[in-house]
Short mmCIF file of C-alpha atoms and ligand atoms in Angstrom, two decimals:
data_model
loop_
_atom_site.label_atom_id
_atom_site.label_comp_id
_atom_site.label_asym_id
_atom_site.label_seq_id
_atom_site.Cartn_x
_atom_site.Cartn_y
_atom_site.Cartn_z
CA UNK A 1 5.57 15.15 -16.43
CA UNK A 2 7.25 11.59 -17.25
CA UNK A 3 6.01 7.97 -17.19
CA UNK A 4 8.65 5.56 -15.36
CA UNK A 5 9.45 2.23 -16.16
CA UNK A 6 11.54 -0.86 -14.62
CA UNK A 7 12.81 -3.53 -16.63
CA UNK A 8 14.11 -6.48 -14.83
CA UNK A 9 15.76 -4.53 -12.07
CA UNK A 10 18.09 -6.36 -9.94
CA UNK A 11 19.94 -5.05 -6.63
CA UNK A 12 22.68 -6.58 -4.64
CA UNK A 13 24.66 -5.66 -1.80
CA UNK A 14 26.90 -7.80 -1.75
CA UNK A 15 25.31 -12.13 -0.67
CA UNK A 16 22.08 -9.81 0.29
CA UNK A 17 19.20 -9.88 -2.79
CA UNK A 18 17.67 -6.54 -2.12
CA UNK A 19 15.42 -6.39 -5.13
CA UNK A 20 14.87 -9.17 -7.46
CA UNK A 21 14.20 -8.48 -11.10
CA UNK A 22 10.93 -6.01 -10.64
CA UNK A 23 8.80 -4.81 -13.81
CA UNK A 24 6.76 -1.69 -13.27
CA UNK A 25 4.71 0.52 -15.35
CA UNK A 26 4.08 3.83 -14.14
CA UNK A 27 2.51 6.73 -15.57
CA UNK A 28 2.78 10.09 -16.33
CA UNK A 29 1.32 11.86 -13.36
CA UNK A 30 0.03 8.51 -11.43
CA UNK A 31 0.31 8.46 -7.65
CA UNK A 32 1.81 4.73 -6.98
CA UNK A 33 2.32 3.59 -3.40
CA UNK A 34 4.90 1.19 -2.70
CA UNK A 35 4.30 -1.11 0.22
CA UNK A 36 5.78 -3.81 1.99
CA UNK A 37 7.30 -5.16 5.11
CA UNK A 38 10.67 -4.00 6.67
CA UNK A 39 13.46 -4.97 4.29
CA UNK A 40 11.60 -5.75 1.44
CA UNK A 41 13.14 -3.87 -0.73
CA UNK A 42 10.83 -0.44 -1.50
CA UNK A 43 13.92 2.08 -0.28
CA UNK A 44 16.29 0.06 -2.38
CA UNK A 45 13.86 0.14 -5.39
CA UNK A 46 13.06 4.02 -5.06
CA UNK A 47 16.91 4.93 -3.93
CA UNK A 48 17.42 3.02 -7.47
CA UNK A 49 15.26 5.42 -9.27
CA UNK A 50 16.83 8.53 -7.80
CA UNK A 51 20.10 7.29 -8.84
CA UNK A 52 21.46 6.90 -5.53
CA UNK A 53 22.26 3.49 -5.38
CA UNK A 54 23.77 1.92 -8.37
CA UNK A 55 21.74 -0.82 -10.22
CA UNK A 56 23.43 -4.28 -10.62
CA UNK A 57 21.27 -5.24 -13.74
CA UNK A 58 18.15 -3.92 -15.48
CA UNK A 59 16.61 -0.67 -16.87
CA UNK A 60 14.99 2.53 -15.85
CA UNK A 61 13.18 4.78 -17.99
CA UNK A 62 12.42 8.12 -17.73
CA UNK A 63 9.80 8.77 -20.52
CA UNK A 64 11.53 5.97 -22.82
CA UNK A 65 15.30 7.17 -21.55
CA UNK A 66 17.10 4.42 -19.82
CA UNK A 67 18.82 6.42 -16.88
CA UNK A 68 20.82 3.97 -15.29
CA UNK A 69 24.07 5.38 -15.11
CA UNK A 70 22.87 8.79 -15.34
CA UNK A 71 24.14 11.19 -11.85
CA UNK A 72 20.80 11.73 -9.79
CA UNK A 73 21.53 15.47 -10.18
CA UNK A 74 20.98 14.39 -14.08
CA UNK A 75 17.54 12.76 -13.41
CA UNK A 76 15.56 15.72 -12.46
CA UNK A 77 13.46 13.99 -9.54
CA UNK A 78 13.50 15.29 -6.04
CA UNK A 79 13.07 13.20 -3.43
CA UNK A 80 11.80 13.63 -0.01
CA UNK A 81 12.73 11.74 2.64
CA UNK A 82 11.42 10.24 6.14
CA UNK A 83 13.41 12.62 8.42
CA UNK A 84 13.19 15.49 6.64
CA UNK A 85 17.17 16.59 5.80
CA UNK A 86 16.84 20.18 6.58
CA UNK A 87 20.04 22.45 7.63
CA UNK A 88 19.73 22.96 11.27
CA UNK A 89 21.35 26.23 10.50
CA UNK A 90 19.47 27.81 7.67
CA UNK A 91 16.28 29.31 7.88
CA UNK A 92 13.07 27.49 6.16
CA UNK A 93 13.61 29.53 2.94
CA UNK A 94 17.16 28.86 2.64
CA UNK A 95 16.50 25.19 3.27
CA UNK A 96 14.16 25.48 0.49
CA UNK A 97 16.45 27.19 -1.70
CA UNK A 98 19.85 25.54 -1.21
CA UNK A 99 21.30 24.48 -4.31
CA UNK A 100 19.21 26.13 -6.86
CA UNK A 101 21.41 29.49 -7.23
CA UNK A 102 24.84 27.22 -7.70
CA UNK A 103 23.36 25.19 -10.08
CA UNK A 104 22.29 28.25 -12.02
CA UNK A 105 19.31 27.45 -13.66
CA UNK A 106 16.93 29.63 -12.31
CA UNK A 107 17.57 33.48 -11.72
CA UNK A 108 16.64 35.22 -8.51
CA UNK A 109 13.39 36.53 -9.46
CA UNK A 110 12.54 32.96 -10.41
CA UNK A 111 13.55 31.35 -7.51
CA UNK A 112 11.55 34.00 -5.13
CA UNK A 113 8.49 33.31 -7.02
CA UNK A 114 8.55 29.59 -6.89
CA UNK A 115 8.99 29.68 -3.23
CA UNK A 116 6.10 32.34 -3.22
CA UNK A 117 3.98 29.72 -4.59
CA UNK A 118 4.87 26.03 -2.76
CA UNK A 119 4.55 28.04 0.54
CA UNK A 120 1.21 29.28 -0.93
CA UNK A 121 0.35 25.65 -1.62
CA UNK A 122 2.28 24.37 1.92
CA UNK A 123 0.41 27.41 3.86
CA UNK A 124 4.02 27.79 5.49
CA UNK A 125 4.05 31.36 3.94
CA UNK A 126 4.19 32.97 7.56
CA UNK A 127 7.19 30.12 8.69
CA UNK A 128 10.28 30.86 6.05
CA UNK A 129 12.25 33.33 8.30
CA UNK A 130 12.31 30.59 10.85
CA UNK A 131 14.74 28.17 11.46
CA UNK A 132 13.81 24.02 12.05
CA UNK A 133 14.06 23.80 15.73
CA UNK A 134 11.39 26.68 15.86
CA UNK A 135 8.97 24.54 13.31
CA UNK A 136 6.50 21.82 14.42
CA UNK A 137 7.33 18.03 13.08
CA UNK A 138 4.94 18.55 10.40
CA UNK A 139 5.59 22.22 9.61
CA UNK A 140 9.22 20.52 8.91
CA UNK A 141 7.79 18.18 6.61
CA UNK A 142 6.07 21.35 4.83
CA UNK A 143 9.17 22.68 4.69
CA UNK A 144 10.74 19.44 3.07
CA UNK A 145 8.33 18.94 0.50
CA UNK A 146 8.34 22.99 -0.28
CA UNK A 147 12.24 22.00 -1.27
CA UNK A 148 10.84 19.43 -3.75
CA UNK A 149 8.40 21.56 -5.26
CA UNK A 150 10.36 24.47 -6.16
CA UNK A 151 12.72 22.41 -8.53
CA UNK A 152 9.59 21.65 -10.30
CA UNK A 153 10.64 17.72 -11.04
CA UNK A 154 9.53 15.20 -13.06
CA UNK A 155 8.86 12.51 -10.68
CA UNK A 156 8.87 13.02 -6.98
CA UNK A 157 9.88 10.42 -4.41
CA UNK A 158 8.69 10.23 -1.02
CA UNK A 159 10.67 7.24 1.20
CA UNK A 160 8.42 7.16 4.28
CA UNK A 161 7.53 10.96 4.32
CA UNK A 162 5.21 10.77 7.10
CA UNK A 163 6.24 8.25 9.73
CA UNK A 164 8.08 10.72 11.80
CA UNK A 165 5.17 12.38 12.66
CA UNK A 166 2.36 11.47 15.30
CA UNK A 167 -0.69 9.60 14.27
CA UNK A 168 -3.45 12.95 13.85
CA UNK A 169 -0.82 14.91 11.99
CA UNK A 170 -0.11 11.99 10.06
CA UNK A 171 -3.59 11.78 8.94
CA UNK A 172 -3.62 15.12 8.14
CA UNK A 173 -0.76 15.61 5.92
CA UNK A 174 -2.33 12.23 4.41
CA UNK A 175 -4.98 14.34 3.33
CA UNK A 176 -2.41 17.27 2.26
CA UNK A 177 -0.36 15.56 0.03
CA UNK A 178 -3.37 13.70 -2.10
CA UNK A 179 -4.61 17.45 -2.16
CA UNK A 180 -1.30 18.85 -3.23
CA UNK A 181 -1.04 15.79 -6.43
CA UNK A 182 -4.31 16.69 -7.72
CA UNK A 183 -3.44 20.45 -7.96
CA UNK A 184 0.48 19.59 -9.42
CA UNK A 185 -0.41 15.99 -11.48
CA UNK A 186 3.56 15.13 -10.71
CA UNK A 187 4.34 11.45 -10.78
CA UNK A 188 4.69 10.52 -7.49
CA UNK A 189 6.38 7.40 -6.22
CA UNK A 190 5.73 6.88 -2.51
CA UNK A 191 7.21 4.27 -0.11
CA UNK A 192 5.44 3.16 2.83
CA UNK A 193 4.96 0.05 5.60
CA UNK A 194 2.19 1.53 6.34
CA UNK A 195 -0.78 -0.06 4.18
CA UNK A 196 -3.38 2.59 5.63
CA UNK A 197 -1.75 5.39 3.93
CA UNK A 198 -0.98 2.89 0.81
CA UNK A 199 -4.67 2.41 0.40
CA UNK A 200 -6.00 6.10 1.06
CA UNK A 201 -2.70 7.58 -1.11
CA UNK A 202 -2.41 5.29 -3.99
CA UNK A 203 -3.99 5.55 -6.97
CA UNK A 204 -2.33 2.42 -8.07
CA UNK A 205 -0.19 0.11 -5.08
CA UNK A 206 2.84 -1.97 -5.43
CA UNK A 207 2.88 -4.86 -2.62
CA UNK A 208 6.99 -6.01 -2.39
CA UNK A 209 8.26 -8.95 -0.59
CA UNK A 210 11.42 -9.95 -0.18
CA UNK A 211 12.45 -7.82 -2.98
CA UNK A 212 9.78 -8.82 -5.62
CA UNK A 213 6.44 -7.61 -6.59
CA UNK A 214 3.47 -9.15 -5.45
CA UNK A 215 1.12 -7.23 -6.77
CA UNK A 216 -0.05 -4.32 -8.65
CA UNK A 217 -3.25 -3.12 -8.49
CA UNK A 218 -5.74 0.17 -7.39
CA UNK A 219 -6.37 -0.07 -3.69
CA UNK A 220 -9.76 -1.45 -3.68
CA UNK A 221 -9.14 -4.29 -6.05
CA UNK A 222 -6.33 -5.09 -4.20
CA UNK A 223 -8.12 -5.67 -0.70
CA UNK A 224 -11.27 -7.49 -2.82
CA UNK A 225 -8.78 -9.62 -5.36
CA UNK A 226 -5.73 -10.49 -3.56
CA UNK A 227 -3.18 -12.02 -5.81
CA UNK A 228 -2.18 -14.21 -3.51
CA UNK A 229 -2.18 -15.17 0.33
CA UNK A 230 0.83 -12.63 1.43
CA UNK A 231 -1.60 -9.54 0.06
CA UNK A 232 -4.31 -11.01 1.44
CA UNK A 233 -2.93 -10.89 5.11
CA UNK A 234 -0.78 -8.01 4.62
CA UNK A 235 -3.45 -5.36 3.56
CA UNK A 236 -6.67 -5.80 5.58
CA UNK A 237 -6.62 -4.62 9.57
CA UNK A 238 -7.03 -7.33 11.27
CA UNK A 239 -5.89 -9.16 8.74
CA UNK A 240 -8.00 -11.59 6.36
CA UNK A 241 -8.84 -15.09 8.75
CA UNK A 242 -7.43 -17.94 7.29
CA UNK A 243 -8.47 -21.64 7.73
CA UNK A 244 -6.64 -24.61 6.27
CA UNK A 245 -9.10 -26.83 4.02
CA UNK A 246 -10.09 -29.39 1.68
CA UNK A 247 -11.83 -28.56 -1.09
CA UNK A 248 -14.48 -31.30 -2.33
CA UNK A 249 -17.23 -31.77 -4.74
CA UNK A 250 -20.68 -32.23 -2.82
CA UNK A 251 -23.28 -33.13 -5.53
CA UNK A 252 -23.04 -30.50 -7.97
CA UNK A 253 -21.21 -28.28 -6.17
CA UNK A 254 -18.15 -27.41 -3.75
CA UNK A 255 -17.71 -27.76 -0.02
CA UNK A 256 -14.75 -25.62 2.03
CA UNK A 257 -13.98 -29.10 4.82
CA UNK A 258 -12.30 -28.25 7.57
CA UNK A 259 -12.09 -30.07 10.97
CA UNK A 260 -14.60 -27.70 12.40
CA UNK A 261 -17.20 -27.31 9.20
CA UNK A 262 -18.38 -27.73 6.00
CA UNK A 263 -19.46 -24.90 4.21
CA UNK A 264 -20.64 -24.52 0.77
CA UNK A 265 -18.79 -22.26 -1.97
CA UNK A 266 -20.46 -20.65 -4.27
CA UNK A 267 -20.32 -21.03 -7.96
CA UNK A 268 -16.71 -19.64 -9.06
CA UNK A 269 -14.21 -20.27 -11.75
CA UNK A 270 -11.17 -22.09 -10.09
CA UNK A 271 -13.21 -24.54 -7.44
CA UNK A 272 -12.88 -27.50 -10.02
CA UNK A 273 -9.07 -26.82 -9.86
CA UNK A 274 -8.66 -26.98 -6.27
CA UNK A 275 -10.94 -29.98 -6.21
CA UNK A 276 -9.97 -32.61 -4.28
CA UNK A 277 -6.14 -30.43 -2.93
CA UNK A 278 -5.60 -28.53 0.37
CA UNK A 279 -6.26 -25.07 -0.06
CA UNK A 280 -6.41 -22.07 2.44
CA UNK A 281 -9.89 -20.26 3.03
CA UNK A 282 -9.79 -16.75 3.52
CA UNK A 283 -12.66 -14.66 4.85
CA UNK A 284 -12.37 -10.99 6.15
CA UNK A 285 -13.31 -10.44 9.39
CA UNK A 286 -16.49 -7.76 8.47
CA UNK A 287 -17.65 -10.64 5.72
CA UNK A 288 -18.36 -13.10 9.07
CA UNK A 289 -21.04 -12.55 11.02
CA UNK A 290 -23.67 -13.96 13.33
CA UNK A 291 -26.39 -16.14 12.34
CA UNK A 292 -28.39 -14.32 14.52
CA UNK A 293 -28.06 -11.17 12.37
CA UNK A 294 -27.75 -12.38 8.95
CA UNK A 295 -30.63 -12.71 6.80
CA UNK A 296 -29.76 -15.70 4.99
CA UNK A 297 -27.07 -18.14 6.48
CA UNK A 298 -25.47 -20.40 3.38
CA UNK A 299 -23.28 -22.24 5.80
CA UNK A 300 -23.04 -22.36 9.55
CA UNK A 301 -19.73 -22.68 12.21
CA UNK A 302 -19.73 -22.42 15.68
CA UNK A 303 -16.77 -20.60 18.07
CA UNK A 304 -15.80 -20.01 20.85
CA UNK A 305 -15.24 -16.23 22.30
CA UNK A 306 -11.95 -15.43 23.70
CA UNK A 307 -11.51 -11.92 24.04
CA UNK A 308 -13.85 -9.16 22.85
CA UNK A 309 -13.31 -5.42 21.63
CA UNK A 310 -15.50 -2.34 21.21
CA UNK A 311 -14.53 -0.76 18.80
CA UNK A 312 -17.42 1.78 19.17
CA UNK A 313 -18.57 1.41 15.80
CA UNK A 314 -18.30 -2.51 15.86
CA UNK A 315 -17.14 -5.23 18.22
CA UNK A 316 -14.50 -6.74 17.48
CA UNK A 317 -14.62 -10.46 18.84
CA UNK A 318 -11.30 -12.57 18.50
CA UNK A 319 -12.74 -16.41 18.80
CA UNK A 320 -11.46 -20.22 18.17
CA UNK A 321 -12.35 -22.49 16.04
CA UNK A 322 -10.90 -25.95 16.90
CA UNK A 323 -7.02 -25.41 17.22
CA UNK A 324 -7.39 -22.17 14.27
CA UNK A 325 -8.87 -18.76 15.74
CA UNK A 326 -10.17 -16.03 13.91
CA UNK A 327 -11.17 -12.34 13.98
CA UNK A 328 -15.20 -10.86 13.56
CA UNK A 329 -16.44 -7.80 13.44
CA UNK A 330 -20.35 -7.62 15.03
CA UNK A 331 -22.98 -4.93 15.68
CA UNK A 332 -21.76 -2.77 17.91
CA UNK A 333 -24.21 -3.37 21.11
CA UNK A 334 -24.34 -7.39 20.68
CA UNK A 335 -24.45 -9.06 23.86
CA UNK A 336 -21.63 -11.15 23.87
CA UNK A 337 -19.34 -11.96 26.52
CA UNK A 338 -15.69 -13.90 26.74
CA UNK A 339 -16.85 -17.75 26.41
CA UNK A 340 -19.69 -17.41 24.76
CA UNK A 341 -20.38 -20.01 21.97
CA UNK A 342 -21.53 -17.71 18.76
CA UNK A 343 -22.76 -19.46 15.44
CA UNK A 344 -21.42 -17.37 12.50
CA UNK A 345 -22.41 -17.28 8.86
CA UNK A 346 -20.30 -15.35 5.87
CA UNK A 347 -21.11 -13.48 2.96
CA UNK A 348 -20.87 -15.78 0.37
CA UNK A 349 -19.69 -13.32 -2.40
CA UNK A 350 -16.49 -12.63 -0.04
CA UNK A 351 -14.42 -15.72 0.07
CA UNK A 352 -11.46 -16.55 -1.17
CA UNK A 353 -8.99 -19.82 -1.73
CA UNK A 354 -5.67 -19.71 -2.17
CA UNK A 355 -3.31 -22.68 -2.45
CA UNK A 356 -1.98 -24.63 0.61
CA UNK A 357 1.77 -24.85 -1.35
CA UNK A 358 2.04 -21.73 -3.76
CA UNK A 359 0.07 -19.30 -1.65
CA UNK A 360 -1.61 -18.14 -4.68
CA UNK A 361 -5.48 -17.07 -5.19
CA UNK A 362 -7.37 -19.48 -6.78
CA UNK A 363 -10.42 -18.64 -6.38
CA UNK A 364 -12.69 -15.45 -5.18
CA UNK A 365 -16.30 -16.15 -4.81
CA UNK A 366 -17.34 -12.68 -5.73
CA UNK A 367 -19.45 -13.38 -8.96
CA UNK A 368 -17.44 -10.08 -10.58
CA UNK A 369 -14.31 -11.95 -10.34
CA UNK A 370 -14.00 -13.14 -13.27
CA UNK A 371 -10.47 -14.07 -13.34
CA UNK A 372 -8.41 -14.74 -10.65
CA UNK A 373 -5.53 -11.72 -10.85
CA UNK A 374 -2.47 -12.77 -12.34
CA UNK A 375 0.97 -13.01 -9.81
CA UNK A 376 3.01 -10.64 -9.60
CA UNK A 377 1.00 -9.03 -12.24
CA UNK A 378 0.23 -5.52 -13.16
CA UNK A 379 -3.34 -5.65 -12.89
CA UNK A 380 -5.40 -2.92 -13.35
CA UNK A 381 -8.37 -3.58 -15.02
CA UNK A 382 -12.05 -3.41 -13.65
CA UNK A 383 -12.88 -6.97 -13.10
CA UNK A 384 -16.57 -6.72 -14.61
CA UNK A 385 -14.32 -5.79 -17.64
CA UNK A 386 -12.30 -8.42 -18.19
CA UNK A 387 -14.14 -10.82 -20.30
P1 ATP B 1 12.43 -0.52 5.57
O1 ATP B 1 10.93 -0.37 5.55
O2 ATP B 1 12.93 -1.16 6.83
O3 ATP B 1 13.16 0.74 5.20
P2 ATP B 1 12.78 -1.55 2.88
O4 ATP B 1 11.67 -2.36 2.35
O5 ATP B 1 12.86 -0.14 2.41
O6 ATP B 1 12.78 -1.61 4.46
P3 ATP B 1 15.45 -1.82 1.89
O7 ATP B 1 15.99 -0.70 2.73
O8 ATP B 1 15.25 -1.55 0.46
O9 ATP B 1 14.09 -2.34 2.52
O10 ATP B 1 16.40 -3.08 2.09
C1 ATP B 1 16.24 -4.28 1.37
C2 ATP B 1 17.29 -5.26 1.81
O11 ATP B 1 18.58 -4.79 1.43
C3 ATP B 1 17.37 -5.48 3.31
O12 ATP B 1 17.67 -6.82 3.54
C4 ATP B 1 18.51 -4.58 3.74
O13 ATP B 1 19.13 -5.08 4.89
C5 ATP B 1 19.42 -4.65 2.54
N1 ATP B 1 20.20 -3.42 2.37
C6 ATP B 1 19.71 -2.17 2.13
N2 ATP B 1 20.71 -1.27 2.00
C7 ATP B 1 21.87 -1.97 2.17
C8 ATP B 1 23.27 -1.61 2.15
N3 ATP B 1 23.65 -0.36 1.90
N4 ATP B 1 24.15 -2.60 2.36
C9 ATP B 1 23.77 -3.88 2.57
N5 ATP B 1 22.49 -4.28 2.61
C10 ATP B 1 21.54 -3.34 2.41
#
């Protein structure tokens, strides 16, 4: 098993910045999810670590080795890709197979008995004799990830492994893989635009944008502490509401002023900061709700209902505020109909501020926050721990 590090890696191809001098620690046998939009850079950044694209500056270790420069072959990784690349013409064991007897390293015997064992782990014990077109989308995937198992790496790489296959299957192979790193405790570096499977997958997840990292962090602490306002939108379905404000000091404390309200903010290191500057109030829509429902209402807004959803286990109302709109998820069975006026309340340990220019968190109201997280930052620890 090997730790992986990136030191200042750059990418170019050509006028286009692909990546953009990334640091990242990863562990020996860590599960890290990289995640981002299209064309951020993840492919480029795990191609990089499988050696098949060629680094323009920067390092990457292999348990201390800088292996830039070193043939993929060399690197002893095995990556697995979106659409599978099996031979259309070999059966499932061959597929599995090809490559190891020319390189040598394992005899016959050796081979059969690793393939015994990742079809054991796979359950595609019963599918080897057939060929691809006779296997299901995700018995192909099986069959892919059987091929990276065998060869026993040090760090697998997964570019998209899932996304060719249909929503329930996808879910379940979600579950599969997690299963199959807990048994094998290989470092796994995963690539995804998907931040549903970043958050159930990850044990640690790297949000890119336009080729940089914009944060680090395990998947809850991510979705509680953004970094900054791109994570804050970008994980979170919907996505975190967002409301252009003033910050201002009300007697001894701070008011959120927008054209539509004023609503107190809690206590929280980095109000005094964003004192008297245009900041950017985030709120996720389950931490609104109605003043109807809520116990205690520290602030009060009123909006107007535009469209609503059931979700079945909530109802999802979409609603505007003055020119701004926003997202809420309610009980279930409220009665609420399009046009309603609704008066909502939040939870006051679940805002956030972030700054009008930079974008960056500067404040969470959650009284465990002790420290806004650092950007990009690799940012792990337990926020009760940090002081
Ligand atoms: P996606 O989710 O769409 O695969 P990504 O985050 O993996 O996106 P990359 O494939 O790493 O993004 O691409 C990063 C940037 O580099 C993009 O602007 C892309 O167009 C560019 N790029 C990638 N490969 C090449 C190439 N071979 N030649 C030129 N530009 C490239």
């Amino acid at each position: 098993m090997t730790s992986v590090t990136l030191s200042d890696l750059h990418k170019e191809f050509g006028d286009v910045v692909a990546v953009r001098g990334i640091d990242l620690e990863i562990e020996d046998g860590e599960f890290v999810v990289v995640v981002g939009p299209s064309g951020c850079g993840k492919s480029t950044t795990l191609r990089s670590i499988a050696g098949l694209e060629t680094v323009t500056s920067g390092e990457i270790r292999m348990d201390g080795r800088n292996v830039v420069g070193v043939e993929p072959k060399d690197r002893n990784v095995a990556m697995v890709f979106q659409n599978y690349a099996l031979y259309p013409h070999m059966t499932a064991r061959r597929n599995i197979t090809f490559g190891m007897k020319s390189g040598g390293s394992f005899d016959d015997d050796e081979i059969d008995r690793r393939v015994e064992e990742a079809a054991d782990i796979l359950d595609i014990a019963d599918l080897l004799d057939r060929k691809p077109a006779a296997l299901s989308g995700g018995e192909r995937q099986r069959v892919a990830l059987g091929r990276a198992i065998v060869r026993d790496p040090d760090v697998f790489l997964m570019d998209e492994p899932l996304s060719n296959l249909d929503a329930k299957l996808r879910i379940q192979m979600r579950a599969e893989l997690a299963k199959l790193h807990d048994e094998l405790r290989t470092t796994t570096i995963y690539v995804t635009h998907d931040q549903t499977e970043a958050m159930t997958l990850g044990e640690r997840v790297v949000v890119m944008n336009d080729g940089e990292i914009q944060q680090v962090a395990p998947p809850q602490r991510l979705y509680d502490y953004p970094a900054n306002r791109f994570v804050a939108e970008f994980i979170g379905d919907p996505a975190m509401n967002m409301f252009p404000v003033t910050v201002e000091r009300v007697g001894d404390g701070y008011e959120a002023v927008h054209p539509e309200f004023r609503l107190p903010l809690p206590a929280g290191e980095g109000l005094q900061e964003a004192a008297g500057s245009a900041a950017v109030l985030g709120v996720r829509p389950e931490d609104l709700l109605l003043a109807s429902e809520a116990d205690a209402a520290p602030g009060t807004f009123e909006a107007t209902v535009q469209v609503t959803e059931p979700l079945g286990d909530s109802l999802l109302l979409e609603c505007a505020v003055g020119d701004g709109a926003l997202k809420v998820h309610v009980s279930p069975r409220a009665e609420i109909s399009r046009g309603d006026r609704v008066e909502l309340t939040y939870d006051p340990d679940r805002l956030h501020l972030f700054d009008a220019e930079t974008g960056r968190a500067i404040y969470h109201s959650d009284p465990d926050a002790t420290a806004a997280p650092t950007v990009p930052g690799d940012d792990r620890a337990d926020p009760i721990d940090q002081d």
